[in-house]
Amino acid sequence: MNKRMIRLKVLLLSVLGLLIFSCQQPKEPLSTNEIWYSQPASKWMQALPVGNGRLGAMVFGDPQHERIQLNEDSMWPGAADWGNSKGTPEDLAHYRKLLLEGNPHEVDANYMDSFSYKTVVRSHQTMGDLYIDFLDDKKVENYKRALDLNKALVSVDYSANGAEYSEKVFSSKADDVMVIQLSTTAKEGMDFELKLDRPEDHGHKTVSTSNPSNTEISMLGMVTQYGGKKNSQPFEIDYGVKFETRLKVVNNSGTVTAKDGVLSLKGVKNATLLIVCNTSFYTDNYEAKNEETLTKLQGKSFDDLLERHIEDYRELYARVDLDLGGKALDSIPTDQRLKNIKEGKDDPDLAAKLFQYGRYLLISSSRPGTNPANLQGLWNNHIEAPWNADYHLNINLQMNYWPAEVTNLSECNVPLFSFGDRLLERGRITAKEQYGIDRGAVMHHASDLWATPWMRAERTYWGAWIHGGGWLAQHYWERYRYTQDENFLKEQGYPFIKAISEFYLDWLQKDEKTGKWISFPEASPENSYYAADGKPAAMTTGAAMGHQIIAEAFGNAVKAAEILNIQDEFINEVKTKLIDLHPGVVIGEDGRILEWNEPYEEPEKGHRHMSHLYALHPGDAITSKDKEFFAAAQKTIDFRLQHGGAGTGWSRAWMINFNARLLDAKSAQENIQKFMQISVADNLFDEHPPFQIDGNFGYTAGVAELLMQSHEGFIRVLPALPENWGTGAIKGLVARGNVEVDLQWQDGNLVKIGLMAKTEDVLETVQYRNENKEVELPIGKKIWLNGDLTTVN
């Protein structure tokens, strides 16, 4: 044997030894992350969510009359058939002229008549309900209802008449099925009935049920919206996504009989219920797809399905673990812990659980191959949901995805970009037809399953905004910054950023007074100002947020082109207009950042949107490097809060992210406390009110920002650690550049930091307090530093 073969054999044996060693190492246990209650849910906002990205449910846990409310992410009425635009380029020229003449009120009064579909009711909807009615009265004792975040498993356990009863529920991505196990130790077993149903739509039946076999229920239906609206007028939508929900019982004792779409079980000690659903949005053969899925499940036990589910889920979830101590409080029900917080008590461990809950919800409502998480994620019990449970692009959809990359859930971002690409195609048509812009694409403040790019709103205050695509473009660029995936940048990122920038190039107008390029007509999301006549107005000749987003899109286009070695006329034009673009960050005489191009007074001084601080977060044009802008941003926030700002859940979550970027640990701690006191329901869902899931995701992103930041080109460690989180640890955060970060701290001081480059060797700069350290990171090897940033021996 020659020397080369010997070296190869030694190398293979070494690798095999390492593999065997790694397989033998026990996995590091996750922090206990269970939320639990000592009573069933009496209302929907107390029920517990499960989901596999597409198929979800809310579990109430009633021992006598159980309700499991079901969801699927493509349950929408209508189709992509309402066109792409409204209004003409001539209309745009008319309104621009009015604004230049100082007549914003006429623009406010008529703009939406020209361009908007106005009020639209076309909503994501509930898939229906599974009812489990037990036929014997039980005196329930020792009741516990819990969601184990480490396993994505809801369980209900209690005793009655000397016997134990159990219900377990999970939604499996691995097998595309929702699974419910009902079991008892009672000798006589359980007697109960199973029924699938769905609410009527304004008196119209929405489903029909039948029994395909003695152990199955089929629920066939089509999503309609008989209470729909278009252009603020009643508009019956009698067509939409078609679907079949199928339930199959697998039992090892007792009997099952079928009649009139209902299953009756008697003397059953253990039953597994399998629920599958497919829709015409994903496949024309949705009934056959259900049959195929159920066939694949034959012979798989509940334990088999649970094991596959947990393995698939933990591959994502277990990447990050946060421990803030306080585990002794796990003996107290979660609703009582929330009550204690509302009374002013401290509970860092529940804050840590709420962080992980956000990650759980993102995994459960956004997986590759599904639609993105909507305004309620996946969980919606309505036929007409608040705000249609749609995709709001003026912060809400984007906030849903703030935690994806930094909390190591990059795969969960995939549905956002799939949706964005669909929006892009229709947005190109809108730009051309509505505004006369032949290149690029535009998206307005809201969309839905059908990737509608058109304007929808009754009033200019919230609906005339044109920067939904610009804000989404940031996510495409950030995806690259985190993953360093050049193929993604080439195939999806740069094309999207370029299309949005092309639209802006032709949208901008030269301001004759300043010589700068300005964006108008403009609105600042959901806010207004006092015009020259002292009356409130919304539309202006320029707003801070719009210019901040345009500058960011242009800058990212230039940076992406450099990476991809692109130099063409488009890039030259971007560079030229970027130089003379009206600045998005301007400090007024009172030291605050202006929200509009002029220093207007505003009717709502404590407005919930902080649009003019986009450049601070989620943007990064305002950083600690510029002390003047930094101080102005802080003064802007102080002014808003002094006048009652951040009242809604998502707004408070955004405020936590602002606090983190401003290195303001004290304010972050106060806002976390207020968020948990005011905006968190018993089941930990965010209350707008009503329920909006963006606050959950925004909170999780905010916690990550408090512990680690990388937007300034280096890794800043514990930049805004709340005082009451004095001792703790987190593993698995991801910094831009695709570097994984682990942290340990004690008594408010860094003890240890672990860094691992995930895609390539890097030279990374780490900053802790006033100390900086450059660290060479070989790919795949974790490097540890002490609290003083010296290398661990």
mmCIF file with all atom_site columns, N, CA and C in Angstrom, residues 4 33 36 57 79 141 201 223 280 364-366 407-408 430 486 515 526 543 551-552 584 713 750 754:
data_model
loop_
_atom_site.group_PDB
_atom_site.id
_atom_site.type_symbol
_atom_site.label_atom_id
_atom_site.label_alt_id
_atom_site.label_comp_id
_atom_site.label_asym_id
_atom_site.label_entity_id
_atom_site.label_seq_id
_atom_site.pdbx_PDB_ins_code
_atom_site.Cartn_x
_atom_site.Cartn_y
_atom_site.Cartn_z
_atom_site.occupancy
_atom_site.B_iso_or_equiv
_atom_site.pdbx_formal_charge
_atom_site.auth_seq_id
_atom_site.auth_comp_id
_atom_site.auth_asym_id
_atom_site.auth_atom_id
_atom_site.pdbx_PDB_model_num
ATOM 1  N N  . ARG A 1 4   ? 0.182   7.417  -0.066  1.00 0.00 ? 4   ARG A N  1
ATOM 2  C CA . ARG A 1 4   ? -1.054  8.192  -0.262  1.00 0.00 ? 4   ARG A CA 1
ATOM 3  C C  . ARG A 1 4   ? -2.263  7.407  0.223   1.00 0.00 ? 4   ARG A C  1
ATOM 4  N N  . ASN A 1 33  ? -39.135 24.721 28.741  1.00 0.00 ? 33  ASN A N  1
ATOM 5  C CA . ASN A 1 33  ? -39.960 25.759 28.138  1.00 0.00 ? 33  ASN A CA 1
ATOM 6  C C  . ASN A 1 33  ? -41.371 25.224 27.938  1.00 0.00 ? 33  ASN A C  1
ATOM 7  N N  . TRP A 1 36  ? -48.227 26.442 30.862  1.00 0.00 ? 36  TRP A N  1
ATOM 8  C CA . TRP A 1 36  ? -49.276 25.518 31.291  1.00 0.00 ? 36  TRP A CA 1
ATOM 9  C C  . TRP A 1 36  ? -50.340 26.218 32.140  1.00 0.00 ? 36  TRP A C  1
ATOM 10 N N  . ALA A 1 57  ? -53.896 24.597 14.456  1.00 0.00 ? 57  ALA A N  1
ATOM 11 C CA . ALA A 1 57  ? -55.079 24.422 15.307  1.00 0.00 ? 57  ALA A CA 1
ATOM 12 C C  . ALA A 1 57  ? -54.891 25.166 16.606  1.00 0.00 ? 57  ALA A C  1
ATOM 13 N N  . ALA A 1 79  ? -60.084 34.933 -6.105  1.00 0.00 ? 79  ALA A N  1
ATOM 14 C CA . ALA A 1 79  ? -58.978 34.495 -6.941  1.00 0.00 ? 79  ALA A CA 1
ATOM 15 C C  . ALA A 1 79  ? -58.173 35.732 -7.331  1.00 0.00 ? 79  ALA A C  1
ATOM 16 N N  . GLU A 1 141 ? -60.305 16.029 38.099  1.00 0.00 ? 141 GLU A N  1
ATOM 17 C CA . GLU A 1 141 ? -59.350 16.448 39.131  1.00 0.00 ? 141 GLU A CA 1
ATOM 18 C C  . GLU A 1 141 ? -57.952 16.491 38.516  1.00 0.00 ? 141 GLU A C  1
ATOM 19 N N  . ASP A 1 201 ? -71.390 31.196 6.239   1.00 0.00 ? 201 ASP A N  1
ATOM 20 C CA . ASP A 1 201 ? -70.968 32.492 5.716   1.00 0.00 ? 201 ASP A CA 1
ATOM 21 C C  . ASP A 1 201 ? -72.221 33.294 5.383   1.00 0.00 ? 201 ASP A C  1
ATOM 22 N N  . VAL A 1 223 ? -64.173 28.205 0.101   1.00 0.00 ? 223 VAL A N  1
ATOM 23 C CA . VAL A 1 223 ? -64.121 29.442 0.861   1.00 0.00 ? 223 VAL A CA 1
ATOM 24 C C  . VAL A 1 223 ? -64.846 30.539 0.072   1.00 0.00 ? 223 VAL A C  1
ATOM 25 N N  . SER A 1 280 ? -57.265 23.573 -3.216  1.00 0.00 ? 280 SER A N  1
ATOM 26 C CA . SER A 1 280 ? -57.050 23.814 -4.642  1.00 0.00 ? 280 SER A CA 1
ATOM 27 C C  . SER A 1 280 ? -55.983 24.861 -4.902  1.00 0.00 ? 280 SER A C  1
ATOM 28 N N  . SER A 1 364 ? -44.035 27.291 13.331  1.00 0.00 ? 364 SER A N  1
ATOM 29 C CA . SER A 1 364 ? -45.346 26.672 13.185  1.00 0.00 ? 364 SER A CA 1
ATOM 30 C C  . SER A 1 364 ? -46.207 27.322 12.118  1.00 0.00 ? 364 SER A C  1
ATOM 31 N N  . SER A 1 365 ? -45.815 28.513 11.637  1.00 0.00 ? 365 SER A N  1
ATOM 32 C CA . SER A 1 365 ? -46.649 29.218 10.662  1.00 0.00 ? 365 SER A CA 1
ATOM 33 C C  . SER A 1 365 ? -45.920 29.587 9.389   1.00 0.00 ? 365 SER A C  1
ATOM 34 N N  . SER A 1 366 ? -44.661 29.183 9.240   1.00 0.00 ? 366 SER A N  1
ATOM 35 C CA . SER A 1 366 ? -43.905 29.564 8.048   1.00 0.00 ? 366 SER A CA 1
ATOM 36 C C  . SER A 1 366 ? -42.791 28.558 7.808   1.00 0.00 ? 366 SER A C  1
ATOM 37 N N  . THR A 1 407 ? -32.377 34.599 14.912  1.00 0.00 ? 407 THR A N  1
ATOM 38 C CA . THR A 1 407 ? -32.622 33.506 15.857  1.00 0.00 ? 407 THR A CA 1
ATOM 39 C C  . THR A 1 407 ? -32.524 32.147 15.176  1.00 0.00 ? 407 THR A C  1
ATOM 40 N N  . ASN A 1 408 ? -31.733 32.105 14.080  1.00 0.00 ? 408 ASN A N  1
ATOM 41 C CA . ASN A 1 408 ? -31.319 30.830 13.486  1.00 0.00 ? 408 ASN A CA 1
ATOM 42 C C  . ASN A 1 408 ? -32.473 30.050 12.858  1.00 0.00 ? 408 ASN A C  1
ATOM 43 N N  . THR A 1 430 ? -48.771 46.963 -12.126 1.00 0.00 ? 430 THR A N  1
ATOM 44 C CA . THR A 1 430 ? -49.335 48.112 -11.412 1.00 0.00 ? 430 THR A CA 1
ATOM 45 C C  . THR A 1 430 ? -48.531 49.378 -11.694 1.00 0.00 ? 430 THR A C  1
ATOM 46 N N  . GLU A 1 486 ? -24.601 33.794 -2.049  1.00 0.00 ? 486 GLU A N  1
ATOM 47 C CA . GLU A 1 486 ? -24.468 34.591 -3.260  1.00 0.00 ? 486 GLU A CA 1
ATOM 48 C C  . GLU A 1 486 ? -25.428 34.131 -4.347  1.00 0.00 ? 486 GLU A C  1
ATOM 49 N N  . GLY A 1 515 ? -33.416 71.482 -5.372  1.00 0.00 ? 515 GLY A N  1
ATOM 50 C CA . GLY A 1 515 ? -32.616 70.760 -6.353  1.00 0.00 ? 515 GLY A CA 1
ATOM 51 C C  . GLY A 1 515 ? -32.450 69.293 -6.024  1.00 0.00 ? 515 GLY A C  1
ATOM 52 N N  . GLU A 1 526 ? -50.202 55.921 8.468   1.00 0.00 ? 526 GLU A N  1
ATOM 53 C CA . GLU A 1 526 ? -51.274 56.059 9.447   1.00 0.00 ? 526 GLU A CA 1
ATOM 54 C C  . GLU A 1 526 ? -51.167 57.315 10.305  1.00 0.00 ? 526 GLU A C  1
ATOM 55 N N  . ALA A 1 543 ? -41.812 62.555 2.683   1.00 0.00 ? 543 ALA A N  1
ATOM 56 C CA . ALA A 1 543 ? -41.842 62.106 4.067   1.00 0.00 ? 543 ALA A CA 1
ATOM 57 C C  . ALA A 1 543 ? -40.560 61.341 4.376   1.00 0.00 ? 543 ALA A C  1
ATOM 58 N N  . ALA A 1 551 ? -33.400 55.514 -0.154  1.00 0.00 ? 551 ALA A N  1
ATOM 59 C CA . ALA A 1 551 ? -31.938 55.569 -0.015  1.00 0.00 ? 551 ALA A CA 1
ATOM 60 C C  . ALA A 1 551 ? -31.372 54.190 0.309   1.00 0.00 ? 551 ALA A C  1
ATOM 61 N N  . GLU A 1 552 ? -32.071 53.462 1.167   1.00 0.00 ? 552 GLU A N  1
ATOM 62 C CA . GLU A 1 552 ? -31.618 52.113 1.529   1.00 0.00 ? 552 GLU A CA 1
ATOM 63 C C  . GLU A 1 552 ? -31.655 51.188 0.316   1.00 0.00 ? 552 GLU A C  1
ATOM 64 N N  . GLY A 1 584 ? -33.336 61.405 4.166   1.00 0.00 ? 584 GLY A N  1
ATOM 65 C CA . GLY A 1 584 ? -34.446 60.853 4.937   1.00 0.00 ? 584 GLY A CA 1
ATOM 66 C C  . GLY A 1 584 ? -34.349 61.154 6.418   1.00 0.00 ? 584 GLY A C  1
ATOM 67 N N  . GLY A 1 713 ? -21.489 46.267 11.251  1.00 0.00 ? 713 GLY A N  1
ATOM 68 C CA . GLY A 1 713 ? -20.297 45.699 10.636  1.00 0.00 ? 713 GLY A CA 1
ATOM 69 C C  . GLY A 1 713 ? -19.399 44.961 11.602  1.00 0.00 ? 713 GLY A C  1
ATOM 70 N N  . LEU A 1 750 ? -20.190 40.054 31.042  1.00 0.00 ? 750 LEU A N  1
ATOM 71 C CA . LEU A 1 750 ? -19.903 38.953 30.128  1.00 0.00 ? 750 LEU A CA 1
ATOM 72 C C  . LEU A 1 750 ? -18.897 37.999 30.749  1.00 0.00 ? 750 LEU A C  1
ATOM 73 N N  . GLY A 1 754 ? -18.855 32.480 22.579  1.00 0.00 ? 754 GLY A N  1
ATOM 74 C CA . GLY A 1 754 ? -18.441 31.490 21.586  1.00 0.00 ? 754 GLY A CA 1
ATOM 75 C C  . GLY A 1 754 ? -18.839 31.961 20.197  1.00 0.00 ? 754 GLY A C  1
#
